[in-house]
Coordinates of C-alpha atoms and ligand atoms in Angstrom, one line a residue:
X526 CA 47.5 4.0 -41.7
X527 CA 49.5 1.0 -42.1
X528 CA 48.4 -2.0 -40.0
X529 CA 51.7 -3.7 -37.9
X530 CA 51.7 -6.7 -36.5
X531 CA 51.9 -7.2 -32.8
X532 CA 53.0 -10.7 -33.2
X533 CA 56.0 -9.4 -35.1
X534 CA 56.5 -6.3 -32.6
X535 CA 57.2 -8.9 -29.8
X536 CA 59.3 -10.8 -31.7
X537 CA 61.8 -8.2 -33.2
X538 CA 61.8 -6.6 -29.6
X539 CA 62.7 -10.0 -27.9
X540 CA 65.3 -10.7 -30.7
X541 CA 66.8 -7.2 -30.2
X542 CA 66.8 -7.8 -26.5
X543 CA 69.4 -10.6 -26.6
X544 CA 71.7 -9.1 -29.3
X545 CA 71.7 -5.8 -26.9
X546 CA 72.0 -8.8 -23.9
X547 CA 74.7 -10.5 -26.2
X548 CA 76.6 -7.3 -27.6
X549 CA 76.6 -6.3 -23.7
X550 CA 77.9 -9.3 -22.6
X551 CA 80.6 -9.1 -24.9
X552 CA 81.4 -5.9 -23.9
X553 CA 81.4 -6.6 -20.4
X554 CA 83.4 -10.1 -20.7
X555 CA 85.9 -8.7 -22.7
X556 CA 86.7 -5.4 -20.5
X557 CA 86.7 -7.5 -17.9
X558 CA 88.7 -10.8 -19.0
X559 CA 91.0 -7.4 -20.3
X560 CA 91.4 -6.2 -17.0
X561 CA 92.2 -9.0 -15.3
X562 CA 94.8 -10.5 -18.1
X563 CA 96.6 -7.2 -18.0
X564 CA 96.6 -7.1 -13.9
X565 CA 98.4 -10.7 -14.4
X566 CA 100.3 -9.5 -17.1
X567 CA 101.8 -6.5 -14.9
X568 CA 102.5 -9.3 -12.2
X569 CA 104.3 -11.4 -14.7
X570 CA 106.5 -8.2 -15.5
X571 CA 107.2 -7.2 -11.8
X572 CA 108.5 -10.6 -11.3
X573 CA 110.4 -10.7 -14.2
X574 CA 111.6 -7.2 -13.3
X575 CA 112.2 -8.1 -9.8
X576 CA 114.5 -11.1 -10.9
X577 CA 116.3 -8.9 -13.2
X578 CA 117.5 -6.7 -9.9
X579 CA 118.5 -10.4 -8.3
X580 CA 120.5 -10.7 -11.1
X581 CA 123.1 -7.9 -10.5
X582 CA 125.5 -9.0 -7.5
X583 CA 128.8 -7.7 -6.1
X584 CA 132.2 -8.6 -7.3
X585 CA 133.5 -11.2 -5.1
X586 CA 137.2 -10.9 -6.2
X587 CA 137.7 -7.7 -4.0
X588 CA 137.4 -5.1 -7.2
X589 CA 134.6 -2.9 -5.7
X590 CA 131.9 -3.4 -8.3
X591 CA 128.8 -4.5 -9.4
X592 CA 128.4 -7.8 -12.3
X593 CA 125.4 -8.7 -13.9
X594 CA 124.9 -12.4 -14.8
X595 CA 123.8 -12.9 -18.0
X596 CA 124.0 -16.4 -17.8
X597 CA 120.5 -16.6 -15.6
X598 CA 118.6 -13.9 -17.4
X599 CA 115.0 -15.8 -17.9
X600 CA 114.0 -17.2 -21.6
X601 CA 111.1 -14.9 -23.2
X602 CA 107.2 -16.0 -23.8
X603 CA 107.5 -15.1 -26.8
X604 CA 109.9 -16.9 -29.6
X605 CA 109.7 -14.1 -32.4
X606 CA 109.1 -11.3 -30.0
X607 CA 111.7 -11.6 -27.9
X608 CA 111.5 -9.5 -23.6
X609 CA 113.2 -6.3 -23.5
X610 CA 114.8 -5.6 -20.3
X611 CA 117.6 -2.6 -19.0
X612 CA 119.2 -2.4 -15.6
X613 CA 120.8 0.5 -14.7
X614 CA 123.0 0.9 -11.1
X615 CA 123.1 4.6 -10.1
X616 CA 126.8 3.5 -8.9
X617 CA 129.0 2.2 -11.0
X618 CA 127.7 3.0 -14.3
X619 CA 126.6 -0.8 -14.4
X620 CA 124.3 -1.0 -17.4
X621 CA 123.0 -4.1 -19.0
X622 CA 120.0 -3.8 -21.6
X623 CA 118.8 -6.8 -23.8
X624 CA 119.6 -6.9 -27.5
X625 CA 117.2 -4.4 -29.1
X626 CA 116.7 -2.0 -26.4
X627 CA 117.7 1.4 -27.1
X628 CA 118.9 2.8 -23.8
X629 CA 117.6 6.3 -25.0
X630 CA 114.5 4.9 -25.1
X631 CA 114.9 5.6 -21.2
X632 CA 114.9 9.5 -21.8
X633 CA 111.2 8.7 -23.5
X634 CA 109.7 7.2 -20.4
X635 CA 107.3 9.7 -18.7
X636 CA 109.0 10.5 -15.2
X637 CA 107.4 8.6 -12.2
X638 CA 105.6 6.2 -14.9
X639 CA 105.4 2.8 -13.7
X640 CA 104.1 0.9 -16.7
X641 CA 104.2 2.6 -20.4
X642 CA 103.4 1.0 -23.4
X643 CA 104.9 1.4 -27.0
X644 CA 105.8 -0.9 -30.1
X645 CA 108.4 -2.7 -31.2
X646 CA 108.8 -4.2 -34.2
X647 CA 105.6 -3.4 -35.2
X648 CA 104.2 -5.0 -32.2
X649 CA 102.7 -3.7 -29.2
X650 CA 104.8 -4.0 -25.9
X651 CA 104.0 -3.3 -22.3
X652 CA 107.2 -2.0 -19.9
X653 CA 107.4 -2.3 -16.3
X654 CA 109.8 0.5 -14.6
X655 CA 110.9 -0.1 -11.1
X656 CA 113.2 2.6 -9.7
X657 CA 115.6 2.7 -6.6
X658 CA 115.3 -1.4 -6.4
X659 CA 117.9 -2.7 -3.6
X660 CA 121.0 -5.2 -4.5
X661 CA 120.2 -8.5 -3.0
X662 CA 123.5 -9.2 -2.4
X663 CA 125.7 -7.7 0.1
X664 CA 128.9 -6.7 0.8
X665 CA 130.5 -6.4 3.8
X666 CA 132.1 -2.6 4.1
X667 CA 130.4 -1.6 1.0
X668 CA 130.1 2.3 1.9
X669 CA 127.0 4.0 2.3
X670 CA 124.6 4.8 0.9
X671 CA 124.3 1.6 -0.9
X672 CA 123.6 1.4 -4.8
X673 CA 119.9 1.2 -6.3
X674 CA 119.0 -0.3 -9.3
X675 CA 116.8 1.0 -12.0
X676 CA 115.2 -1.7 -13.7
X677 CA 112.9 -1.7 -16.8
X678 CA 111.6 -4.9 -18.1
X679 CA 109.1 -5.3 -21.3
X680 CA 107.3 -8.1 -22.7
X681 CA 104.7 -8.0 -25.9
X682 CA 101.2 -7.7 -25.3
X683 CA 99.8 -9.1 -28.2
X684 CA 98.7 -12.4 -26.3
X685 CA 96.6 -10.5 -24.2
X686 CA 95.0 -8.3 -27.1
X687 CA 94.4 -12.5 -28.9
X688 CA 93.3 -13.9 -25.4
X689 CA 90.5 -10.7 -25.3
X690 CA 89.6 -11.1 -28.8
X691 CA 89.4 -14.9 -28.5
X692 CA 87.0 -14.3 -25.3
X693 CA 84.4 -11.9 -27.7
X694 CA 84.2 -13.5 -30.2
X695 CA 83.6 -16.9 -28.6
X696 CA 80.8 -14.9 -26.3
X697 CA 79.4 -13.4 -29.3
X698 CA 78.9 -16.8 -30.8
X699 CA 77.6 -18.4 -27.9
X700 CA 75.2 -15.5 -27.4
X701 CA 73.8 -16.3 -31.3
X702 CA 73.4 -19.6 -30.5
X703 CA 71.2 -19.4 -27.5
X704 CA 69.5 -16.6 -29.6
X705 CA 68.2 -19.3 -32.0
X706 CA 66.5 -21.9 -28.8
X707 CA 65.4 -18.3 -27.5
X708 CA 63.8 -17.2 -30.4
X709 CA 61.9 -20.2 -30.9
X710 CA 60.7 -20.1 -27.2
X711 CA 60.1 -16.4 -27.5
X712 CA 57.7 -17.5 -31.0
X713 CA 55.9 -20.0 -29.1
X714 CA 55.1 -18.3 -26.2
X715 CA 54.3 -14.8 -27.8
X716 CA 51.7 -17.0 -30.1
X717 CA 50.4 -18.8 -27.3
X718 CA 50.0 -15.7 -24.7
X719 CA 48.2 -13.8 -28.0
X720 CA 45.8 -16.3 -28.4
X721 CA 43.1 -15.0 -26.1
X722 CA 43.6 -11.4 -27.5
X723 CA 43.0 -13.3 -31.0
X724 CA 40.6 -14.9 -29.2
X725 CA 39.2 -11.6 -28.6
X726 CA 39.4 -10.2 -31.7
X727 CA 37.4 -13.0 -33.4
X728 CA 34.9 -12.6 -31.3
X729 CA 34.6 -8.7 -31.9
X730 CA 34.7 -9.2 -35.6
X731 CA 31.3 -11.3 -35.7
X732 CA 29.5 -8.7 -33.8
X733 CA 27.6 -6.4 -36.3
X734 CA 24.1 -4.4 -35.5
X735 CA 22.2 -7.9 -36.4
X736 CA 24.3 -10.3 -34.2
X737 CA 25.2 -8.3 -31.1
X738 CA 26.0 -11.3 -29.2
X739 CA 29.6 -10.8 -27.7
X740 CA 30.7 -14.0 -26.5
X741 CA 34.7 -14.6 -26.4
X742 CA 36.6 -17.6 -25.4
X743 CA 36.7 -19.1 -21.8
X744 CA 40.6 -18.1 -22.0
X745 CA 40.2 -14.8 -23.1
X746 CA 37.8 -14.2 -20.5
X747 CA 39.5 -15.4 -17.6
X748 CA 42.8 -13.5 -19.1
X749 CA 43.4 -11.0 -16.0
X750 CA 44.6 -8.1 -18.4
X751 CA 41.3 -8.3 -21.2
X752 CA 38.7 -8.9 -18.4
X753 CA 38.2 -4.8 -18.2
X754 CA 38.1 -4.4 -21.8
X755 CA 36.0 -7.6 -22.4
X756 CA 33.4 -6.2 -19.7
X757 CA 33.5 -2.7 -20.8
X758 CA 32.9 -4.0 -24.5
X759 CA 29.9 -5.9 -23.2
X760 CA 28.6 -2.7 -21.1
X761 CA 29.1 -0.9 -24.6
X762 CA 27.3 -3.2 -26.7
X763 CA 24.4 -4.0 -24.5
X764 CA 23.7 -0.4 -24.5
X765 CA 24.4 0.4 -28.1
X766 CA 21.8 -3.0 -28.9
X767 CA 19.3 -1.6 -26.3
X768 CA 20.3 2.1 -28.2
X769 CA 19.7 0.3 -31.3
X770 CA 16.4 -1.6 -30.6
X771 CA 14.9 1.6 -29.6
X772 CA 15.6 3.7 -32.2
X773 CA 14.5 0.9 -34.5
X774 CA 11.3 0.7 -32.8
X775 CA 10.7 4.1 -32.5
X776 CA 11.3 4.6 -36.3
X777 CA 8.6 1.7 -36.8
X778 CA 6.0 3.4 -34.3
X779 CA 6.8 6.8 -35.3
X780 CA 6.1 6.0 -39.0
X781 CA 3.2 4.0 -38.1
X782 CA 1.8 6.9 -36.5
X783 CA 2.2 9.1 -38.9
X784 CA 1.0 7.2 -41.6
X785 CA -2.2 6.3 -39.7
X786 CA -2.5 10.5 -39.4
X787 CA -2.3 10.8 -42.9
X788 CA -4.0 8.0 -43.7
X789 CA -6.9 10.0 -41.7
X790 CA -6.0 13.0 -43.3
X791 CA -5.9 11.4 -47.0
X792 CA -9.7 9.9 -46.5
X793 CA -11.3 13.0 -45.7
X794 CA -9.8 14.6 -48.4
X795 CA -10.7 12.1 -51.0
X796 CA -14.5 12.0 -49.4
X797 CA -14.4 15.8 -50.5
X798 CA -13.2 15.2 -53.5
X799 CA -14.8 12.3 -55.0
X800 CA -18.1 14.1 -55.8
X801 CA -19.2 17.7 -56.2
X802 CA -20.5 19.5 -52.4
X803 CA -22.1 21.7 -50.6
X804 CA -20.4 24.9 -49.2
X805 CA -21.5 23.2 -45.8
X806 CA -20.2 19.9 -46.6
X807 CA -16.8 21.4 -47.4
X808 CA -16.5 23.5 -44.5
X809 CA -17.1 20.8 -42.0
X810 CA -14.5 18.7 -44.2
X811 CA -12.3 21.4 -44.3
X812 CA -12.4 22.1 -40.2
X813 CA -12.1 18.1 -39.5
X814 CA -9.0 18.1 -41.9
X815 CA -7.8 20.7 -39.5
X816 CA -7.9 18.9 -36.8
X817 CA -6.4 16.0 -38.0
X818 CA -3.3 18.6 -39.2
X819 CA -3.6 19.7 -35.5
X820 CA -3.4 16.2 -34.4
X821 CA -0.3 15.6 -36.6
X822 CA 1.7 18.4 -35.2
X823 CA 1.4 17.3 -32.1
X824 CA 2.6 14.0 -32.7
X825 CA 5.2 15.7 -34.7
X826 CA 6.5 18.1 -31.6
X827 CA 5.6 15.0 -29.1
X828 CA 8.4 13.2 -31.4
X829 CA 10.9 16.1 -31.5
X830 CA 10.3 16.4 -27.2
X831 CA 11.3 12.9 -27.6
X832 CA 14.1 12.9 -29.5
X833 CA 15.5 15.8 -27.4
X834 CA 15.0 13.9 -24.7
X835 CA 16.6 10.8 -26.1
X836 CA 19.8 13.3 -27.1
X837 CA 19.7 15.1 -23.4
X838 CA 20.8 11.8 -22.4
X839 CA 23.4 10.4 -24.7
X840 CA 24.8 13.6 -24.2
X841 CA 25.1 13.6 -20.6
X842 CA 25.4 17.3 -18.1
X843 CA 27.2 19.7 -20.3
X844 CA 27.4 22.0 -17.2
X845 CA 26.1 21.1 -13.9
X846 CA 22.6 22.4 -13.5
X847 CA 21.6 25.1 -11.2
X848 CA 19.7 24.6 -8.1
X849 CA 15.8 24.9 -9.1
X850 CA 12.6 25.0 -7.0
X851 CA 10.6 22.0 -7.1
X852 CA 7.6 24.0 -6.1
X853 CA 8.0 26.7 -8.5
X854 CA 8.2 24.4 -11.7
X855 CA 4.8 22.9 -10.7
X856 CA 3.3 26.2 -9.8
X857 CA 4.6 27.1 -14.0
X858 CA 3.3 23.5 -15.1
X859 CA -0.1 24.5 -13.4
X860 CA -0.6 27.5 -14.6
X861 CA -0.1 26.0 -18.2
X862 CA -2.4 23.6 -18.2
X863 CA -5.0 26.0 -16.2
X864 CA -7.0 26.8 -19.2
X865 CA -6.7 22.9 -20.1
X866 CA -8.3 22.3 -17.0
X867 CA -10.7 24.9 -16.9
X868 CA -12.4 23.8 -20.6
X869 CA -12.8 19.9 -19.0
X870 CA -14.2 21.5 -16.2
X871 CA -10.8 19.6 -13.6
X872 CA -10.0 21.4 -10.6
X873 CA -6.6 21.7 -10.1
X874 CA -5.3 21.3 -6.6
X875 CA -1.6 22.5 -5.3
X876 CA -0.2 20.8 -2.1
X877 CA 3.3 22.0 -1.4
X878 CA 3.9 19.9 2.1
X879 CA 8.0 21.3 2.4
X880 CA 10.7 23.1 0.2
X881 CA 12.8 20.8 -2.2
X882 CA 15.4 22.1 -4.3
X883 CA 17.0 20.2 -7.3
X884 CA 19.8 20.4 -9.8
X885 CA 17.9 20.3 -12.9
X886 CA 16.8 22.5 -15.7
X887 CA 13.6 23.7 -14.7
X888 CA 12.2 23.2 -18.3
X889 CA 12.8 19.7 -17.9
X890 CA 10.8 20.0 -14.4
X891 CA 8.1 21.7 -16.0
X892 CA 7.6 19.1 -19.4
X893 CA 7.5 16.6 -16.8
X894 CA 4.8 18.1 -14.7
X895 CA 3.0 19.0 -17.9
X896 CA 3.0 15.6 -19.1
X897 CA 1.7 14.1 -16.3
X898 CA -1.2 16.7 -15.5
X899 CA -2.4 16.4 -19.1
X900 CA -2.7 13.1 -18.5
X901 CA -4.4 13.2 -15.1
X902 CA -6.6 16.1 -16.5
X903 CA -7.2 14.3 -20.2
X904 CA -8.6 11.0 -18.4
X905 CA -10.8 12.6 -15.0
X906 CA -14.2 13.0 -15.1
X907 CA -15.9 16.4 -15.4
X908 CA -16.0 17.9 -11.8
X909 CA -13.4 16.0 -10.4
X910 CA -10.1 17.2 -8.9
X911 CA -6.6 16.8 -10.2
X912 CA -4.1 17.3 -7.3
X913 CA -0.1 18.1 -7.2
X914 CA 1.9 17.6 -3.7
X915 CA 5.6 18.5 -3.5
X916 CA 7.3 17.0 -0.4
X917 CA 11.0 16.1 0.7
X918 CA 11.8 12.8 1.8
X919 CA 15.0 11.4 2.7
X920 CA 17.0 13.8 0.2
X921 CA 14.8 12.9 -2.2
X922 CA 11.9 15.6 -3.7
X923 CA 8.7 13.7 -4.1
X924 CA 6.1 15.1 -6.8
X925 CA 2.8 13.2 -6.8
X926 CA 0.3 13.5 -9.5
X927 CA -3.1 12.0 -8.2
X928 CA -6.5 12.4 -9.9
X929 CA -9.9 10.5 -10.0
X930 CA -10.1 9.4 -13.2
X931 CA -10.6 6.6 -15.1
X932 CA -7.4 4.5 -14.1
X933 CA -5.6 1.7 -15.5
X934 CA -5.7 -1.9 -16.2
X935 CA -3.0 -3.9 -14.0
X936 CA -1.9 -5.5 -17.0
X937 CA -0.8 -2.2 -18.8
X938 CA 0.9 -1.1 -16.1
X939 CA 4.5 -2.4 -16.7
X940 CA 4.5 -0.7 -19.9
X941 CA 3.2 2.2 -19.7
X942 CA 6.3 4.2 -20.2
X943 CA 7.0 2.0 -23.1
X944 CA 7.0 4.6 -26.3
X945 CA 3.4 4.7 -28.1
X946 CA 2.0 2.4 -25.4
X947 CA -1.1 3.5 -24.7
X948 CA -3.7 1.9 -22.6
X949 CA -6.7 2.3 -25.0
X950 CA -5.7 2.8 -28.0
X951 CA -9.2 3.0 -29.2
X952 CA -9.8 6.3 -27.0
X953 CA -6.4 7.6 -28.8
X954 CA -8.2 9.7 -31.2
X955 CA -10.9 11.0 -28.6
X956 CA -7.8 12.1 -26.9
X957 CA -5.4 13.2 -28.9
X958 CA -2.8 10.8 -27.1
X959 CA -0.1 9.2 -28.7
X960 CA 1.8 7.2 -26.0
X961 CA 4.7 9.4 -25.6
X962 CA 4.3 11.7 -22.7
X963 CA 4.9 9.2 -20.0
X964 CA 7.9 7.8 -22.0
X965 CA 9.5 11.2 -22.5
X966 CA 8.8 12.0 -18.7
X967 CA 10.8 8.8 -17.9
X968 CA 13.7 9.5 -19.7
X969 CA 14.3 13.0 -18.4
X970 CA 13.3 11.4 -14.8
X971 CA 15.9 8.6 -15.4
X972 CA 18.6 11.7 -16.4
X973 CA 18.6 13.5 -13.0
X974 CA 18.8 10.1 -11.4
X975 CA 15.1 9.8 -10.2
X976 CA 12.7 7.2 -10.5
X977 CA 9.2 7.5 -11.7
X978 CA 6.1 5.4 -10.2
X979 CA 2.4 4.9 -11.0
X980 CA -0.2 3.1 -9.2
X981 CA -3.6 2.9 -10.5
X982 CA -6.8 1.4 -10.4
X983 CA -9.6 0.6 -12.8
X984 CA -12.6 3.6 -11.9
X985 CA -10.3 4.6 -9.3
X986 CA -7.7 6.9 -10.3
X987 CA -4.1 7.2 -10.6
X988 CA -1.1 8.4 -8.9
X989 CA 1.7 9.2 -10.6
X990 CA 5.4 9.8 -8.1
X991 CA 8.4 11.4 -9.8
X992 CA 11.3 10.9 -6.7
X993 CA 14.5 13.3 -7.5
X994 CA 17.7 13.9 -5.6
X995 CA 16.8 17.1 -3.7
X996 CA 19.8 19.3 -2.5
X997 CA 20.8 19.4 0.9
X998 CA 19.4 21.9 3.0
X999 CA 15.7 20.9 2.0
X1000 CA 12.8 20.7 4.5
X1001 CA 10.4 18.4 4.9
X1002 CA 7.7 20.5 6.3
X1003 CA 6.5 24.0 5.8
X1004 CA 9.0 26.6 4.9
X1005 CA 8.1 29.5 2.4
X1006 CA 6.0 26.9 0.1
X1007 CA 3.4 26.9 2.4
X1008 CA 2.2 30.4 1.5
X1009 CA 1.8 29.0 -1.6
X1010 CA -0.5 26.4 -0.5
X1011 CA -4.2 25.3 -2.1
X1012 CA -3.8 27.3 -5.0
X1013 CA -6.5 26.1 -6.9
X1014 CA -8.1 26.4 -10.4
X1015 CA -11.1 25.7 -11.9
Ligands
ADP1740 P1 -0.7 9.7 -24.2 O1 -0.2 10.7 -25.0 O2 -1.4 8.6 -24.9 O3 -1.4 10.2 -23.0 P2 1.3 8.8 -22.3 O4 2.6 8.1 -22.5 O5 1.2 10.0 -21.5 O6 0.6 8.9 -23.7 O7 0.3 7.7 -21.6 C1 0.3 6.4 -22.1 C2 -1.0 5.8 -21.8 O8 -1.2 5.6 -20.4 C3 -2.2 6.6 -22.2 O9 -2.6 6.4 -23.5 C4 -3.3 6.2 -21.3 O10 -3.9 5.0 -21.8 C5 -2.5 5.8 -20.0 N1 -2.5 6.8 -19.0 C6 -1.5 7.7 -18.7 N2 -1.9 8.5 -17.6 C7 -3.1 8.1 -17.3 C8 -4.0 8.6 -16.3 N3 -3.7 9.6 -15.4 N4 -5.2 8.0 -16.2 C9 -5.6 7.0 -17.0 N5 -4.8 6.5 -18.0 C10 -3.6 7.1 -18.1

C-alpha cells in the first residue's frame, strides 16, 4: 500500500479550504455587490423615468394639448451608449422616443413587465416601464379623466456587469494573497502540532523484542489526544515483554529439562552398551531406561498442560462457561488420585462445609485439584492424612488443600508458582516433580479471576487455598454437599 504523508494531507486540505473559502467569497461578494448595483441601478432608471413624465406639460397657448420639452431631457452616463427613453400620452397621440428607439420595440415588451432587458448595439441594456404615470402639470378645465403617460426609459448595463467583475476578481486576488501568509502559518503550525505524534513514532520505532523500553517525549505524553494510545501501547508492551520473557524462559527450562532426561536416559544406555552383560544386567537396565522414558513423558504432557494453559489465557472465554459444582470436581480429582494415594499409604479426607457453584470448565477444576493433591500426597508421610474442604465465602468458593507433610522453606515460598521452581530439586527425581504443577494451577486460577495461596511450614505441612468467584445463590453452610461428607480413602 502506498505510504501518504499526513503532513502533506493537512496541508492540501487547509490550502483547499481557503480556495473553497476564497472561490465562496467570490461568489458571495459578487451576487451580492450584483444585487445591490442593479437595485441602484433600477432607482437611477425610475428617476430618470420619473423625470421623463415631468417633462411632458400642457400647452399654455390655449390649443388643448400636450408638449414635451426636449430641451430638459437629462444627458446619458454613458457617452458611446447613449439612454433610450419613449413617452407615450394615451391622449393626444403625444409620442416622444430618443433617437434609436424603435417604438415597435413597445409591442416586444412582456405586458405588466416592469423592468426587461435586451441589447442594443451589441450592448446589454436594462429598461424601466412605468405605465399610467400622471401629468405634473395642470390645467384648469382640462376634462376628465385626465391623460396618463406611459413612459419607458433604458440605460446600458454594462457598468454594472464591469463594477461586479471588477469586485471578483479583486476578491479573488486578495483571497490568493492571504492564502500565501495562511499557508505558511498553516506549515508551521501543522509541523509544530505533529511533533509529538513524531515524537511518538520515534519512540515506537526503537522498541524491538531486545529494547522494550517505551519511553516518548514529555510533549507527546502530556498531548491530551495520544495519552490513550501512549498508555494502551505501554499496557501492550509490558505484557507482550512479560509474554516474551516467559516464553523465553520456559524454552530455556523446558530444554534444560529435557536434556537433563536424556542425558539420564543416554548414560544408562551407554553403561549397557559399553561392555558385553548379563541377561540380568540388561533387564534391570532396560526397566530403569523405562522409567526414565516414563519420566520424560510426563514432563512432556506437564509441558503440553502448560502450554494449553498458557493458550487458555491469551485466548480469553470463547463462550461463557457453564455453572459447575465446586464439590463435584474435587469429588472427580479425588477419586483420581485414590489409587495414588492408596500405594503411599495417604488417607484422603473430603470436607464439603457449603454448596459453591462456579463458571468454569470443570476440567480446568479438576487439573487444579489434581495438581495440588499430588502434591500434598507426593510430599506426606506414610499414614498421614491429606484433606480437601470446599466452602463459600463472601461470593467466593474456597478450596483448601492441607496435608501433613514435609512443608516448605519460607524462602521458597514467593516462588513457588514460578515454572520449574521446585523446592528441592535434589528430591526431583525421587519424585518425579518437575516444577510445573503449581505453575499450571496458577494460571488457570488467575483465568477465572481467582487467587491462589499457600502457607507452609518446615515439618509442618502445607495448605494450599484456591478462592474463585462462586455464582450467586451459593451457601455457606450445609446444603446437598453435606451428604457427601468424610468420604474418605485409604
Ligand atoms: P512439582 O512437579 O515439582 O511438584 P509443583 O509446581 O507442583 O512442581 O511444585 C513446585 C515445588 O513446590 C515442588 O517441587 C515442591 O518442592 C514444592 N511443593 C509443592 N507442593 C508441596 C507440598 N504440598 N509439600 C511440600 N512441598 C511442596
Amino acid at each position: 500500500m502506498k505510504a501518504f504523508s499526513l503532513n502533506r494531507r493537512l496541508i492540501l486540505a487547509v490550502v483547499a479550504s481557503q480556495l473553497l473559502l476564497g472561490a465562496g467569497l467570490v461568489l458571495v461578494g459578487t451576487s451580492f455587490s450584483k444585487h445591490y448595483l442593479r437595485r441602484a441601478f433600477d432607482v437611477f432608471l425610475q428617476g430618470r423615468a420619473e423625470s421623463m413624465a415631468a417633462l411632458v406639460y400642457y400647452r399654455d397657448d390655449g390649443v388643448p394639448g400636450l408638449l414635451f420639452n426636449n430641451a430638459k431631457i437629462p444627458p446619458s452616463r454613458h457617452r458611446v451608449h447613449k439612454d433610450l427613453f419613449l413617452v407615450q400620452s394615451d391622449r393626444d397621440n403625444l409620442l416622444r422616443y430618443s433617437p434609436g428607439f424603435d417604438p415597435a420595440m413597445l409591442g416586444r415588451i412582456p405586458a405588466n413587465a416592469r423592468f426587461w432587458r435586451f441589447h442594443y448595439k451589441g450592448a446589454p441594456y436594462r429598461a424601466i416601464i412605468l405605465r399610467k404615470v400622471g401629468i405634473l402639470d395642470t390645467e384648469e378645465g382640462e376634462p376628465l379623466p385626465l391623460p396618463t403617460l406611459t413612459v419607458v426609459y433604458a440605460a446600458p448595463t454594462m457598468d454594472i456587469d464591469q463594477q461586479v467583475s471588477m469586485l471578483g476578481v479583486t476578491i479573488g486576488l486578495v483571497s490568493l494573497l492571504v492564502l500565501i501568509p495562511t499557508l505558511i502559518l498553516a506549515v508551521w503550525s501543522i509541523r509544530r502540532a505533529l511533533t509529538p505524534l513524531n515524537d511518538l513514532v520515534a519512540a515506537a520505532s526503537t522498541v524491538s523484542v531486545d529494547r522494550w523500553s517505551f519511553e516518548p517525549s514529555q510533549e507527546a505524553r502530556s498531548t491530551r489526544e495520544l495519552k490513550p494510545l501512549i498508555d494502551a501501547m505501554q499496557t501492550v508492551l509490558s505484557g507482550l515483554e512479560e509474554a516474551f520473557t516467559r516464553q523465553r524462559e520456559f524454552l530455556g527450562d523446558a530444554a534444560h529439562e529435557l536434556k537433563t532426561s536424556l542425558a539420564i536416559l543416554k548414560s544408562t544406555l551407554q553403561r549397557l552398551l559399553n561392555k558385553p552383560r548379563e541377561r540380568e544386567e540388561y533387564e534391570r537396565g532396560l526397566a530403569i531406561m523405562n522409567g526414565d522414558c516414563l519420566r520424560l513423558e510426563r514432563l512432556l504432557n506437564r509441558m503440553l498442560q502448560s502450554a494449553r494453559a498458557e493458550q487458555r489465557i491469551a485466548k480469553g472465554h470463547e463462550q461463557e462457561p457453564e455453572p459447575v459444582e465446586v464439590a463435584a470436581t474435587c469429588e472427580g480429582a479425588l477419586a483420581r488420585m485414590a489409587q495414588f494415594a492408596a500405594e503411599r499409604d495417604v488417607r484422603l479426607e473430603f470436607i464439603p462445609e457449603g454448596e459453591a457453584t462456579v463458571r468454569a470448565e470443570a476440567a480446568d477444576l479438576e487439573l487444579i485439584w489434581l495438581n495440588l493433591l499430588e502434591n500434598a500426597v507426593q510430599y506426606s508421610p506414610r499414614g498421614s492424612v491429606v484433606t480437601v474442604k470446599v466452602c463459600a465465602e463472601t461470593g467466593m468458593a474456597k478450596v483448601s488443600v492441607l496435608d501433613q507433610g514435609c512443608g516448605i522453606e519460607a524462602a521458597h515460598l514467593p516462588h513457588i508458582f514460578q515454572r520449574f521452581y521446585r523446592a528441592d530439586s535434589s528430591r526431583a527425581r525421587a519424585t518425579g516433580g518437575f516444577g510445573l504443577g503449581l505453575a499450571i494451577s496458577k494460571s488457570l486460577v488467575d483465568f477465572y479471576r481467582g487467587r491462589i495461596d499457600i502457607e507452609s511450614a518446615p515439618g509442618r505441612g502445607t495448605c494450599v487455598t484456591v478462592e474463585l468467584p462462586a455464582e450467586p445463590g451459593a451457601r455457606g453452610e450445609g446444603g446437598g454437599s453435606r451428604d457427601r461428607a468424610a468420604s474418605i480413602s485409604r
